PDB file of C-alpha atoms in Angstrom:
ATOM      1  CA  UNK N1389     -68.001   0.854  11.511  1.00 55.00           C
ATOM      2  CA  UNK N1390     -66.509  -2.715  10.167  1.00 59.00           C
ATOM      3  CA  UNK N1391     -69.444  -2.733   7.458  1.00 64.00           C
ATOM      4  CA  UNK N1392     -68.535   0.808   6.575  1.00 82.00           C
ATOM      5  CA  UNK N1393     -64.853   0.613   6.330  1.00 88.00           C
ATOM      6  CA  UNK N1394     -65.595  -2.790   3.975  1.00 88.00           C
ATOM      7  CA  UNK N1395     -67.500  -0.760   1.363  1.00 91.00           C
ATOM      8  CA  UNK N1396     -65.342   2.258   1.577  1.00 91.00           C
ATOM      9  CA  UNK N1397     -62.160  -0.668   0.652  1.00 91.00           C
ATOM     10  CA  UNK N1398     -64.023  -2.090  -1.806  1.00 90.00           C
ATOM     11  CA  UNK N1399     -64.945   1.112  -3.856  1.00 91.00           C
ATOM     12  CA  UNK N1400     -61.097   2.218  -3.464  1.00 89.00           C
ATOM     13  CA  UNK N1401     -60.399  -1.592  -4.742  1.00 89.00           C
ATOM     14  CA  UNK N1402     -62.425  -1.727  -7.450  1.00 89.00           C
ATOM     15  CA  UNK N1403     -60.958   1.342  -9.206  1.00 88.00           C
ATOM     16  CA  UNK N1404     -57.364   0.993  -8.351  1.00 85.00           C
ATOM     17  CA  UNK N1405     -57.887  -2.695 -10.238  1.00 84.00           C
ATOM     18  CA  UNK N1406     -59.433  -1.270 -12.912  1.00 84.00           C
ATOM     19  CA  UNK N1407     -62.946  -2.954 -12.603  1.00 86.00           C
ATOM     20  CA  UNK N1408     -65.206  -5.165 -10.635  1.00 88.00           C
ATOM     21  CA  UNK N1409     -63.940  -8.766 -12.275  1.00 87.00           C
ATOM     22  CA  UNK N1410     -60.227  -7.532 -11.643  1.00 86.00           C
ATOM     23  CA  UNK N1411     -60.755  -6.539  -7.858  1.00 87.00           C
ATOM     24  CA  UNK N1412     -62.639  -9.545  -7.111  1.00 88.00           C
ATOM     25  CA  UNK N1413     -59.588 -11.589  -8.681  1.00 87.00           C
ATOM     26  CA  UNK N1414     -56.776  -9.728  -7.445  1.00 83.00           C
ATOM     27  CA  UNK N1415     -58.241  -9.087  -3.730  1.00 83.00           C
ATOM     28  CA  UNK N1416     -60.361 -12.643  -3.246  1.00 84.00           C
ATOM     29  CA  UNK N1417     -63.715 -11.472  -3.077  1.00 85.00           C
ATOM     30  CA  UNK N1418     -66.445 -12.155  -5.332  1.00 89.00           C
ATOM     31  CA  UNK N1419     -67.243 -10.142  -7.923  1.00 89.00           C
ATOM     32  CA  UNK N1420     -70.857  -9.515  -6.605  1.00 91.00           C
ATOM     33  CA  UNK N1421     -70.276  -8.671  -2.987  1.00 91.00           C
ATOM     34  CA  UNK N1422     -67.719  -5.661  -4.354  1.00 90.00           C
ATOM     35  CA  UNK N1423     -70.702  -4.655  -6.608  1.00 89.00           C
ATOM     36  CA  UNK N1424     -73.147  -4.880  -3.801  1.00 92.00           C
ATOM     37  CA  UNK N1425     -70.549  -2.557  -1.136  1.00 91.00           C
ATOM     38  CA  UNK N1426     -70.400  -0.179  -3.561  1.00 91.00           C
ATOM     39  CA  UNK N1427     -73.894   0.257  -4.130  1.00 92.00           C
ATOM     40  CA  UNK N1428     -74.577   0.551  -1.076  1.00 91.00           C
ATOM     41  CA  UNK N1429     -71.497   2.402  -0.266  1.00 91.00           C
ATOM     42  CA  UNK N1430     -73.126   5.361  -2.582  1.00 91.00           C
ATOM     43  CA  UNK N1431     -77.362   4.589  -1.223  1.00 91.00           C
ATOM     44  CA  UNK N1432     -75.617   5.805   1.708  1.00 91.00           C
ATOM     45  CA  UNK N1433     -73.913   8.939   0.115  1.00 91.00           C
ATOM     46  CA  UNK N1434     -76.719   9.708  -1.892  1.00 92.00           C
ATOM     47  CA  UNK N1435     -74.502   9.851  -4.672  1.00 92.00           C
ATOM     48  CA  UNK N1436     -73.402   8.204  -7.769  1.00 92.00           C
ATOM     49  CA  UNK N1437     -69.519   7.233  -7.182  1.00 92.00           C
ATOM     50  CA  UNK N1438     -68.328   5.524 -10.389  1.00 90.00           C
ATOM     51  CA  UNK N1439     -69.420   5.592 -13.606  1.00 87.00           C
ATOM     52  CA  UNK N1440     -70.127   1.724 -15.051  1.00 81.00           C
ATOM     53  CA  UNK N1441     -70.420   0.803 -18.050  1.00 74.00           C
ATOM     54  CA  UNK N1442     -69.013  -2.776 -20.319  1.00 67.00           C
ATOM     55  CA  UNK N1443     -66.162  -0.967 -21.742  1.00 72.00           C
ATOM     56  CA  UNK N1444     -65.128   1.519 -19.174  1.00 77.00           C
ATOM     57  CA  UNK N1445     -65.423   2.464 -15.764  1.00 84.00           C
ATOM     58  CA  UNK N1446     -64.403   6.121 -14.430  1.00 87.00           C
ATOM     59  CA  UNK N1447     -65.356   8.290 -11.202  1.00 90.00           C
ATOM     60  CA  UNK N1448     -67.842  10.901 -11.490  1.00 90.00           C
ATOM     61  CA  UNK N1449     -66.902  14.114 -10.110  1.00 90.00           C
ATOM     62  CA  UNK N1450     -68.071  13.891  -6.773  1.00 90.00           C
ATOM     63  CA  UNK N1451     -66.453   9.929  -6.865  1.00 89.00           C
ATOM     64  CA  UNK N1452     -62.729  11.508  -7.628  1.00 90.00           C
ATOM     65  CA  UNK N1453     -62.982  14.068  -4.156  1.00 90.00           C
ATOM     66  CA  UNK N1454     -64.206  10.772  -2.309  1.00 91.00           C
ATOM     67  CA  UNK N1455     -61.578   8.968  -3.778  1.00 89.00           C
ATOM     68  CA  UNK N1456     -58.587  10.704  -3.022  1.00 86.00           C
ATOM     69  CA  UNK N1457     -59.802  11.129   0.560  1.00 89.00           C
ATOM     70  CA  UNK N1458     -61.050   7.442   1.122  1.00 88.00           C
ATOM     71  CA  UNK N1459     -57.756   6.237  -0.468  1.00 84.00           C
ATOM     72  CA  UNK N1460     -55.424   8.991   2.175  1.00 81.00           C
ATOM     73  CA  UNK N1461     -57.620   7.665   5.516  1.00 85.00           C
ATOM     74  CA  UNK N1462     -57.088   3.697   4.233  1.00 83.00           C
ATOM     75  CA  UNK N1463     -53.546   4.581   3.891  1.00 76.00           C
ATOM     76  CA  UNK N1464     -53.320   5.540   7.191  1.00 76.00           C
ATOM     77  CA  UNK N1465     -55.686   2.915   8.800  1.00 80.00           C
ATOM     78  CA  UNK N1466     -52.960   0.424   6.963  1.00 73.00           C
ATOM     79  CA  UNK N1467     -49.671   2.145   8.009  1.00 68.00           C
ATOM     80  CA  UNK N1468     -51.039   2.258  11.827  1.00 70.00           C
ATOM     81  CA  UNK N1469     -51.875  -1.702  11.581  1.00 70.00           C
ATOM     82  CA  UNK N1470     -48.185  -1.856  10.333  1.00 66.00           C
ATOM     83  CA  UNK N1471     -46.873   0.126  12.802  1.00 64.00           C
ATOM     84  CA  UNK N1472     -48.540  -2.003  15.698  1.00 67.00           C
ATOM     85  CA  UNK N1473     -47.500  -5.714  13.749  1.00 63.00           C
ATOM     86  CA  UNK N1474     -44.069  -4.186  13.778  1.00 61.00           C
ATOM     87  CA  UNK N1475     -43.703  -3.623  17.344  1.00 60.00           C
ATOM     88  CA  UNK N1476     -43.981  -7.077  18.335  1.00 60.00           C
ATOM     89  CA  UNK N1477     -42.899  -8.867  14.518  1.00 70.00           C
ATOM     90  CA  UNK N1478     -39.536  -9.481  13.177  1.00 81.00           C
ATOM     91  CA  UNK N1479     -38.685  -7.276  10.105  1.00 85.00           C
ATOM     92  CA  UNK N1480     -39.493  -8.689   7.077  1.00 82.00           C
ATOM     93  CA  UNK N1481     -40.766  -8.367   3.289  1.00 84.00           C
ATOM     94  CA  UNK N1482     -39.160  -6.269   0.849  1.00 87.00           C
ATOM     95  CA  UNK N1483     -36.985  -2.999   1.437  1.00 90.00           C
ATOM     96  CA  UNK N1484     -35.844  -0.274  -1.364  1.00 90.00           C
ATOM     97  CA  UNK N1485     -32.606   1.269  -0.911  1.00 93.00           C
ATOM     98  CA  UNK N1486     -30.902   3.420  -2.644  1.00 92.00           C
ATOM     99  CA  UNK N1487     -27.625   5.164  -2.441  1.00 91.00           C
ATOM    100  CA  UNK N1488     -24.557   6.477  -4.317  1.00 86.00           C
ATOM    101  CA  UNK N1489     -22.361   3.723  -6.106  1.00 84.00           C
ATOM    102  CA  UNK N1490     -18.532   4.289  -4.764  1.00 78.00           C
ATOM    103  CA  UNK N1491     -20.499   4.658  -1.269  1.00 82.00           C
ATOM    104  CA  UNK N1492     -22.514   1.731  -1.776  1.00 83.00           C
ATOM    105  CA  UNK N1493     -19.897  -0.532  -3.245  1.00 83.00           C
ATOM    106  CA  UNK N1494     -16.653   0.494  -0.096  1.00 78.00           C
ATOM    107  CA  UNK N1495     -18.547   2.007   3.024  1.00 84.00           C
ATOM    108  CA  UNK N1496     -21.797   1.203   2.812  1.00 90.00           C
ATOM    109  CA  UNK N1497     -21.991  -2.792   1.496  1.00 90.00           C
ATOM    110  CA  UNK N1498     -20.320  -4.300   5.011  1.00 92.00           C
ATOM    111  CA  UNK N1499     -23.338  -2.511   6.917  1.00 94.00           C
ATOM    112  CA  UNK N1500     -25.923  -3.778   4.958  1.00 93.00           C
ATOM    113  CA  UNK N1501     -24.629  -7.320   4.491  1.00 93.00           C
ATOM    114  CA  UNK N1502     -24.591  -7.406   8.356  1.00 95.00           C
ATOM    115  CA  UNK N1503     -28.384  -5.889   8.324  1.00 96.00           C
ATOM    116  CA  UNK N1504     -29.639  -8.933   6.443  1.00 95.00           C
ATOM    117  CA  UNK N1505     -27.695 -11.193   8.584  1.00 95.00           C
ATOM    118  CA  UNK N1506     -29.660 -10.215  11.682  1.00 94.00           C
ATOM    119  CA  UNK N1507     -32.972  -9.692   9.580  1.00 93.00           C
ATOM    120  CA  UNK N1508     -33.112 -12.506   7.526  1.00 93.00           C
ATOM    121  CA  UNK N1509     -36.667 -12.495   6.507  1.00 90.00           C
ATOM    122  CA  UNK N1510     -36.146  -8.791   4.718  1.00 91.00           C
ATOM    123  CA  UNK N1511     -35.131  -9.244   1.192  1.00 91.00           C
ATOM    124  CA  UNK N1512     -33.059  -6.237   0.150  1.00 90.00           C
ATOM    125  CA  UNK N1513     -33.283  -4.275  -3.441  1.00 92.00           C
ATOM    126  CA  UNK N1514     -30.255  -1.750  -3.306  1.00 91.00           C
ATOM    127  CA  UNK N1515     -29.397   0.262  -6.145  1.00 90.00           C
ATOM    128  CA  UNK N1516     -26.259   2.264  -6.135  1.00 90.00           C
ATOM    129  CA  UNK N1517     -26.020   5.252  -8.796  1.00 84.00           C
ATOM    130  CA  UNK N1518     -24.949   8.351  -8.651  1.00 74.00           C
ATOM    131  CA  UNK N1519     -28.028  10.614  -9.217  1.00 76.00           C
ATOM    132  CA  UNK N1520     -30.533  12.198  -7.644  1.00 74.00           C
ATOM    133  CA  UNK N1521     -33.808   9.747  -7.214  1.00 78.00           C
ATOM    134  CA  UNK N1522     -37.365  10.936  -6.932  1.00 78.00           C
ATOM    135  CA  UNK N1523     -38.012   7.754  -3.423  1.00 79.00           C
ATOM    136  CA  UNK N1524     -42.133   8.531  -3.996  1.00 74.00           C
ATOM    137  CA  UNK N1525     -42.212   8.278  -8.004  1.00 75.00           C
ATOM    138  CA  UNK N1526     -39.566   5.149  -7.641  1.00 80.00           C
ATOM    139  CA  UNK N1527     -40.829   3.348  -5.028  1.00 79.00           C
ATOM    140  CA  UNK N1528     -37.986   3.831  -2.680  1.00 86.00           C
ATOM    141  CA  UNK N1529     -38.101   2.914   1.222  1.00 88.00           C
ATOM    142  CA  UNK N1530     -34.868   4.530   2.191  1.00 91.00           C
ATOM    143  CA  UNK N1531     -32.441   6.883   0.190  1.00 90.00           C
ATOM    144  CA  UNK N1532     -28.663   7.121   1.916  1.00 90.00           C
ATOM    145  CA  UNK N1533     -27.491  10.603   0.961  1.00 84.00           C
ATOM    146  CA  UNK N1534     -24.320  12.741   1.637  1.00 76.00           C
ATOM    147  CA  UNK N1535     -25.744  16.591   1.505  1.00 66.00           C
ATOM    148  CA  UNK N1536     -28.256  18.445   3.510  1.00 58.00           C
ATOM    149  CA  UNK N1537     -32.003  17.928   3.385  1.00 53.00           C
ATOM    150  CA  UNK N1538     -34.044  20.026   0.192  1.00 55.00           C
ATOM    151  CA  UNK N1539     -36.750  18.391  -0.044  1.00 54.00           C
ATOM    152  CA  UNK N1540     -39.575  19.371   2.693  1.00 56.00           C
ATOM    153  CA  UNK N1541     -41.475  16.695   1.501  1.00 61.00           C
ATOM    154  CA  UNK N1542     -38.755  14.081   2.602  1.00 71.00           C
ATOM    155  CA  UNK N1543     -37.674  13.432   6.532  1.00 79.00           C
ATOM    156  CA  UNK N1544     -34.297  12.583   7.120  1.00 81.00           C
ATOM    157  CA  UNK N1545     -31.829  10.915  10.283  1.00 86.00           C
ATOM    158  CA  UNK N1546     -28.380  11.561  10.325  1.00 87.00           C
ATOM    159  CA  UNK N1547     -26.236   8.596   9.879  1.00 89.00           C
ATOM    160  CA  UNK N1548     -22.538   9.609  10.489  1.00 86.00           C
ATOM    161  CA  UNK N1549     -20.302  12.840   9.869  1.00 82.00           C
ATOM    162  CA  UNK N1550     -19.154  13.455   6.490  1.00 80.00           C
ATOM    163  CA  UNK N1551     -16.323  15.309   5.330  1.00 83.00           C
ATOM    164  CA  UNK N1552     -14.931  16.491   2.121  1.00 87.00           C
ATOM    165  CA  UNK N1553     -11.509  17.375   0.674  1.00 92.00           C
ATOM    166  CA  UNK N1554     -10.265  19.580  -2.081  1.00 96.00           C
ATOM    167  CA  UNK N1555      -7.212  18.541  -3.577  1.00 97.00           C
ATOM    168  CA  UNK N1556      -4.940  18.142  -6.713  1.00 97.00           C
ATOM    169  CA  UNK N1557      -1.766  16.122  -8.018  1.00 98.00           C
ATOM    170  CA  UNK N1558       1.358  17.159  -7.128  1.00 97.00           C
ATOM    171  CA  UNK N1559       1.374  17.858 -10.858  1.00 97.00           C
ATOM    172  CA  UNK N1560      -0.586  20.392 -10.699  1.00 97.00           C
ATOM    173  CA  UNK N1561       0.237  22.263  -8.089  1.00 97.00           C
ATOM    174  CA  UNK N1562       3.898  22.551  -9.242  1.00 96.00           C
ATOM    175  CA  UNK N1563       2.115  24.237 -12.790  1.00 95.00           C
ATOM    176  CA  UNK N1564      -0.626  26.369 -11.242  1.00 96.00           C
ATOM    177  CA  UNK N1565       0.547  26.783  -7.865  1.00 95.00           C
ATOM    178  CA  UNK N1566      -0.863  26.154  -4.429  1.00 96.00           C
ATOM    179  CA  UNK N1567      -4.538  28.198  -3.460  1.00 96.00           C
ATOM    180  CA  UNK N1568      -4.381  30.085  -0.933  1.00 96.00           C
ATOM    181  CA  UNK N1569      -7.670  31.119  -0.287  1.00 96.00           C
ATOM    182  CA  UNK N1570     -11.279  29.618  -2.415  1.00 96.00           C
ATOM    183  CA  UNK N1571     -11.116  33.031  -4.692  1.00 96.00           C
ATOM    184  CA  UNK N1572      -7.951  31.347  -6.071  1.00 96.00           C
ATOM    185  CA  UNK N1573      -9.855  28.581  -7.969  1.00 96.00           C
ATOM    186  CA  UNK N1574     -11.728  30.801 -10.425  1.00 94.00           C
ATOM    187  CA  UNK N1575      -8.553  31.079 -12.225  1.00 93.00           C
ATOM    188  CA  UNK N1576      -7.235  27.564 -11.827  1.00 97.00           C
ATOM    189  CA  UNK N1577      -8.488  24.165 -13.558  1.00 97.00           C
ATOM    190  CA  UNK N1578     -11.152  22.233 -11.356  1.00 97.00           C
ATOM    191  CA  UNK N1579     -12.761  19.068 -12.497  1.00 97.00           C
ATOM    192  CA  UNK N1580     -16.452  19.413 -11.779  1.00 94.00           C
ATOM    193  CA  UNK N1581     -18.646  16.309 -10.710  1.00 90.00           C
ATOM    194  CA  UNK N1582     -22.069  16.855 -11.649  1.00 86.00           C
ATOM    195  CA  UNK N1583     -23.400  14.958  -8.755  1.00 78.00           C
ATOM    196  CA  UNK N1584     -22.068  17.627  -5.856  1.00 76.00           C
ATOM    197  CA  UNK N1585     -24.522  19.809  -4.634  1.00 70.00           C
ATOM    198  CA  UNK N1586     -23.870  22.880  -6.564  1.00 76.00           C
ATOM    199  CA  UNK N1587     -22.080  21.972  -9.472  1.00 83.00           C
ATOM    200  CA  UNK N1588     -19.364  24.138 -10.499  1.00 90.00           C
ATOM    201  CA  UNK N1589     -20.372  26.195  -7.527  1.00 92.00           C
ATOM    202  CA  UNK N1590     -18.069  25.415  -4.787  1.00 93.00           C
ATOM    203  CA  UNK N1591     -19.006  26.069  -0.954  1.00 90.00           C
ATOM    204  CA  UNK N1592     -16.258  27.595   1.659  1.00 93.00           C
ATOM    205  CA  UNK N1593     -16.473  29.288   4.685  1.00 91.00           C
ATOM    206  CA  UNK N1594     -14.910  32.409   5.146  1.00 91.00           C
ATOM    207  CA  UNK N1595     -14.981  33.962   8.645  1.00 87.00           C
ATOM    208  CA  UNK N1596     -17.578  32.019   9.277  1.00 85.00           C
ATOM    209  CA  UNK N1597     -19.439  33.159   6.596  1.00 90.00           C
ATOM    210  CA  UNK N1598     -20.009  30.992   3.719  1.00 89.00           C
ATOM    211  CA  UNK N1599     -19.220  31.728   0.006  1.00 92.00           C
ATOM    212  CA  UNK N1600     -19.674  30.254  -3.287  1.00 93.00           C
ATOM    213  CA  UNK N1601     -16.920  29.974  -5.792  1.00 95.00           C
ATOM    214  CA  UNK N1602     -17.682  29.411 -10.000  1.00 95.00           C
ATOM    215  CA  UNK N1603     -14.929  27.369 -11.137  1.00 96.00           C
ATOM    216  CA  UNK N1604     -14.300  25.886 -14.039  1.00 95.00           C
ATOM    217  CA  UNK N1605     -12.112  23.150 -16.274  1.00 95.00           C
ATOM    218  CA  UNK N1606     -11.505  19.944 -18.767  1.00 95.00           C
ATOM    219  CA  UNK N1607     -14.336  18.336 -17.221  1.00 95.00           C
ATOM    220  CA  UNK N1608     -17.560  17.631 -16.284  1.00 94.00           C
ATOM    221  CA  UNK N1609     -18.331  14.166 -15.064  1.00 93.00           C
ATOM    222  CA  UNK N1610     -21.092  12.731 -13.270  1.00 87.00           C
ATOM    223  CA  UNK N1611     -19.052  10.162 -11.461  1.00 86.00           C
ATOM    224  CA  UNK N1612     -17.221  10.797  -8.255  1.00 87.00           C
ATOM    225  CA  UNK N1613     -14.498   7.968  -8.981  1.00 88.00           C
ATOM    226  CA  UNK N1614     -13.743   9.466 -12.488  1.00 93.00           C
ATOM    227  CA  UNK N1615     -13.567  12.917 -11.333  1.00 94.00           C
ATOM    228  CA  UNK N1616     -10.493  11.009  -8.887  1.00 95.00           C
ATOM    229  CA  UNK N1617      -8.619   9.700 -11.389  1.00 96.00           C
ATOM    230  CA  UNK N1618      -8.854  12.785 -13.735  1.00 97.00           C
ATOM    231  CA  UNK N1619      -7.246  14.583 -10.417  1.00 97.00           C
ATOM    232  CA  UNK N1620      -4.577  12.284 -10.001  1.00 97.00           C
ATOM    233  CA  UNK N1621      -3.879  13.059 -13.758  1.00 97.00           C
ATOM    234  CA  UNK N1622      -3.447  16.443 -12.765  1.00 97.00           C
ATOM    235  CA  UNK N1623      -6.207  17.766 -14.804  1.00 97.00           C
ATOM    236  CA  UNK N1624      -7.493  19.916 -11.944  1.00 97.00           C
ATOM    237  CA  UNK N1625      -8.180  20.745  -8.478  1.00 98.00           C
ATOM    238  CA  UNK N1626     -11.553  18.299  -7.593  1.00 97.00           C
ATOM    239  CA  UNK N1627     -14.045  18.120  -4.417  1.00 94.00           C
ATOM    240  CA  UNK N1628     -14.390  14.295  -2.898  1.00 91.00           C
ATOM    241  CA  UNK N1629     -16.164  13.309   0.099  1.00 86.00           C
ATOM    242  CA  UNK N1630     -12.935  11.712   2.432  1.00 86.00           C
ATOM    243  CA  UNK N1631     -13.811   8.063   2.043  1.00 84.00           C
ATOM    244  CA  UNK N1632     -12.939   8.370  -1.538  1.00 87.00           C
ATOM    245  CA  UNK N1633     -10.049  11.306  -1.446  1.00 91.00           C
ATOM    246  CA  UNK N1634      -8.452   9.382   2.014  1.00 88.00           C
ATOM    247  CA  UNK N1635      -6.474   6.457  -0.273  1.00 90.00           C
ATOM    248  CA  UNK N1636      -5.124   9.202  -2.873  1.00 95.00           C
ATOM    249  CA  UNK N1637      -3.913  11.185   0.115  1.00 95.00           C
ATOM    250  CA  UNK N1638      -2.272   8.612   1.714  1.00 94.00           C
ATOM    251  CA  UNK N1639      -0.433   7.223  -1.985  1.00 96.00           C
ATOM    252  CA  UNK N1640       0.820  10.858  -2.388  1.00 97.00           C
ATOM    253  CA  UNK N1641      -0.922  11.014  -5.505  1.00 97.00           C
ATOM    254  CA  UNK N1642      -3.447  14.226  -4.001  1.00 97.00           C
ATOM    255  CA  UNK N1643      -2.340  16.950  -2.103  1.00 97.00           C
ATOM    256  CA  UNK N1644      -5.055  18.829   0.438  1.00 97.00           C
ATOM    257  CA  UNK N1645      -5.681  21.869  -0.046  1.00 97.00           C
ATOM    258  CA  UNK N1646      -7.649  24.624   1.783  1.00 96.00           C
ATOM    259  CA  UNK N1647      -8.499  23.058   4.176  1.00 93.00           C
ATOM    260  CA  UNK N1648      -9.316  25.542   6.600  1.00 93.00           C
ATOM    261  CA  UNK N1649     -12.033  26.939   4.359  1.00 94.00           C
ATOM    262  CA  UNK N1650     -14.252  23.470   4.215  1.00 89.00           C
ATOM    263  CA  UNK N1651     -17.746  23.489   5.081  1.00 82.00           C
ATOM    264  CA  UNK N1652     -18.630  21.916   8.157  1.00 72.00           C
ATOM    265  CA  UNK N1653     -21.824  19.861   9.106  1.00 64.00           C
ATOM    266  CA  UNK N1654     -22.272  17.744   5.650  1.00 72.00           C
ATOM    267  CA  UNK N1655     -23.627  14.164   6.959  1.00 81.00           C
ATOM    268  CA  UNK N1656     -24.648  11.102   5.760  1.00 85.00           C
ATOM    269  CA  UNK N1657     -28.529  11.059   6.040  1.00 88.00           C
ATOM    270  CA  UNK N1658     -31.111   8.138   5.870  1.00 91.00           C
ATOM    271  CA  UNK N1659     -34.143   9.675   4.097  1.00 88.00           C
ATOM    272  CA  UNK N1660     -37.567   8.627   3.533  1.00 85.00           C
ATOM    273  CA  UNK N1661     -40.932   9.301   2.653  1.00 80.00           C
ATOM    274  CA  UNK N1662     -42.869  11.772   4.616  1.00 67.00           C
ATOM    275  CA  UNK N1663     -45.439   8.798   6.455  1.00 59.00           C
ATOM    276  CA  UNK N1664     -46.969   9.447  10.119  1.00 53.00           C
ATOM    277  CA  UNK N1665     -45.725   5.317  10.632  1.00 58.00           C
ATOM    278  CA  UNK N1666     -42.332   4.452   9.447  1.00 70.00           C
ATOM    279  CA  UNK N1667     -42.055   0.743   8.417  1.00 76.00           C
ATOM    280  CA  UNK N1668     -40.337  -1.601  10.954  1.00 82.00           C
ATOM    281  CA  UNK N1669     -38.087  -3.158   8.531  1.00 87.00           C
ATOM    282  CA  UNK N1670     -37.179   0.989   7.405  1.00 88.00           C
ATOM    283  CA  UNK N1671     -36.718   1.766  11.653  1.00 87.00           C
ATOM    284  CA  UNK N1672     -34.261  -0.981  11.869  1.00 91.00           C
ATOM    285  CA  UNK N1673     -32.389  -0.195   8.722  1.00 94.00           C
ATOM    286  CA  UNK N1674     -32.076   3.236   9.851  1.00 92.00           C
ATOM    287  CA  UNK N1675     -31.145   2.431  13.514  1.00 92.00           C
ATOM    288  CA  UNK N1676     -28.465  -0.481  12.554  1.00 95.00           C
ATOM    289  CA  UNK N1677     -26.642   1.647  10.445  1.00 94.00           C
ATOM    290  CA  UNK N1678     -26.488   4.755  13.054  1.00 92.00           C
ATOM    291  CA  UNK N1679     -24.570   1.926  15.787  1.00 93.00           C
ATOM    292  CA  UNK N1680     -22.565   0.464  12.666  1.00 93.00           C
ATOM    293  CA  UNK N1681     -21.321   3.892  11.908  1.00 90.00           C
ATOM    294  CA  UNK N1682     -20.485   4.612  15.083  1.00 90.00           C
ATOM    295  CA  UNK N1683     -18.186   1.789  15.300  1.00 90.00           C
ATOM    296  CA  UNK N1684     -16.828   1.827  11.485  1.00 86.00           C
ATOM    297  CA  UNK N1685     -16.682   5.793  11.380  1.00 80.00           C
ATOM    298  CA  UNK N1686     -16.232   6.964   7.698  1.00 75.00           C
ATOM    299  CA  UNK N1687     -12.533   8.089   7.006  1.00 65.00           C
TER     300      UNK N1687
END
């Protein structure tokens, strides 16, 4: 089983590297032995996997279906060592993360910062921006993310509770009035951030039942700390998760509104990469920031 696993990881080498010299550098094997596996890799098939020549080397047909599969089951076989290692080993290496910028820069930074003081063998690559990133074409561990889940292919953990809050400047409400009910809006000036789920569709709930509302305005901006200020300008009524509405509140400089008609049950979720073994250093992440929430709850 050892002998056959070796030749199955050094056909799946020597194409991911590009060639025979390449694997043999990159992966510490000779050049010969790789050659020799994968001969005898396909003497045992009874078929011809790759395609050799001086130039170029390519999979034959029946070499791409073995591929893909011998590539998925070494995947596995790795992510299952991992999982065992991380049981017992202290988290380490190098961890993705990605998140939105105002909520990386306030809420978000303390909890991290404290994350790498108890796991100082991780090395941490955060990027904060506000859009949406594809983890699996970007190579990212962990995505922090205030909506619901969309993407099947993704698993998620709920961090903390969110909440959001419509609101406008005093400004404003003296020229246009106060909304009484989400309808109101169509006919009123909303700033829209092009990061919300939904756009210029805005979600309320209505006897329970939940409605969307097409507004419209001065602006579209895809930054949640812009839309803010243009609020405070009394351009228009604007949507902002708490943590970033809370200190305009409290100045005076927004005014809540409709608040009985806010969607419940938005959270801040850790999501990742659909894998059968989640990373140690990923586990922890995830499970330090559901006790740090818990005692720094998100205003």
């Amino acid at each position: 089983m050892t002998q056959d696993l070796a030749r199955i990881r050094a056909f799946v080498q020597v194409f991911d590297s590009g060639g025979f010299s390449a694997a043999a550098r990159q992966h510490g094997r000779s050049k010969a032995l790789l050659s020799k596996y994968v001969t005898d890799l396909e003497d045992y098939l009874g078929v011809r996997l790759m395609n050799r020549t001086t130039r170029k080397l390519s999979l034959t047909e029946a070499g791409e279906g073995y591929y893909r599969e011998a590539s998925a089951l070494l995947q596995q076989l790795d992510d299952l060592d991992a999982t065992i290692t991380d049981q017992t080993a202290e988290p380490r290496g190098l961890l993705r993360v990605s998140a939105p910028r105002n909520f990386g820069e306030d809420s978000l930074a303390p909890a991290i910062f404290e994350y790498l003081r108890k796991f100082p063998k991780v090395t941490l690559d955060l990027r904060l921006e506000d859009r949406y990133v594809d983890l699996v074409d970007e190579g990212i561990d962990v995505a922090l993310r205030i909506s619901t889940l969309a993407d099947s292919s993704l698993i998620a953990r709920k961090i903390s509770d969110m909440h959001v809050i419509v609101g406008g400047a005093p400004s404003l409400l003296e020229a246009h009035g106060t909304p009484k009910h989400p309808e109101d809006l169509r006919h009123m000036p909303c700033i829209i951030d092009v990061n919300l789920q939904g756009q210029s569709n805005w979600r309320f709930v209505d006897e329970g039942k939940t409605i969307s509302v097409p507004v419209n305005g001065p602006l579209r901006v895809n930054s949640p700390l812009a839309a803010r200020k243009a609020a405070v300008l009394g351009l228009g009524f604007v949507v902002l998760p708490s943590y970033l509405a809370e200190p305009a509140v409290a100045s005076g400089e927004l005014v809540p509104v409709l608040a009985d008609f806010l969607p419940t049950g938005q959270t801040l979720q850790a999501v990742y990469p659909h894998r059968r073994h989640l990373a140690g250093k990923v586990r922890a992440l995830i499970d330090h920031l559901v006790e740090w929430f818990q005692t720094h709850p998100i205003h």
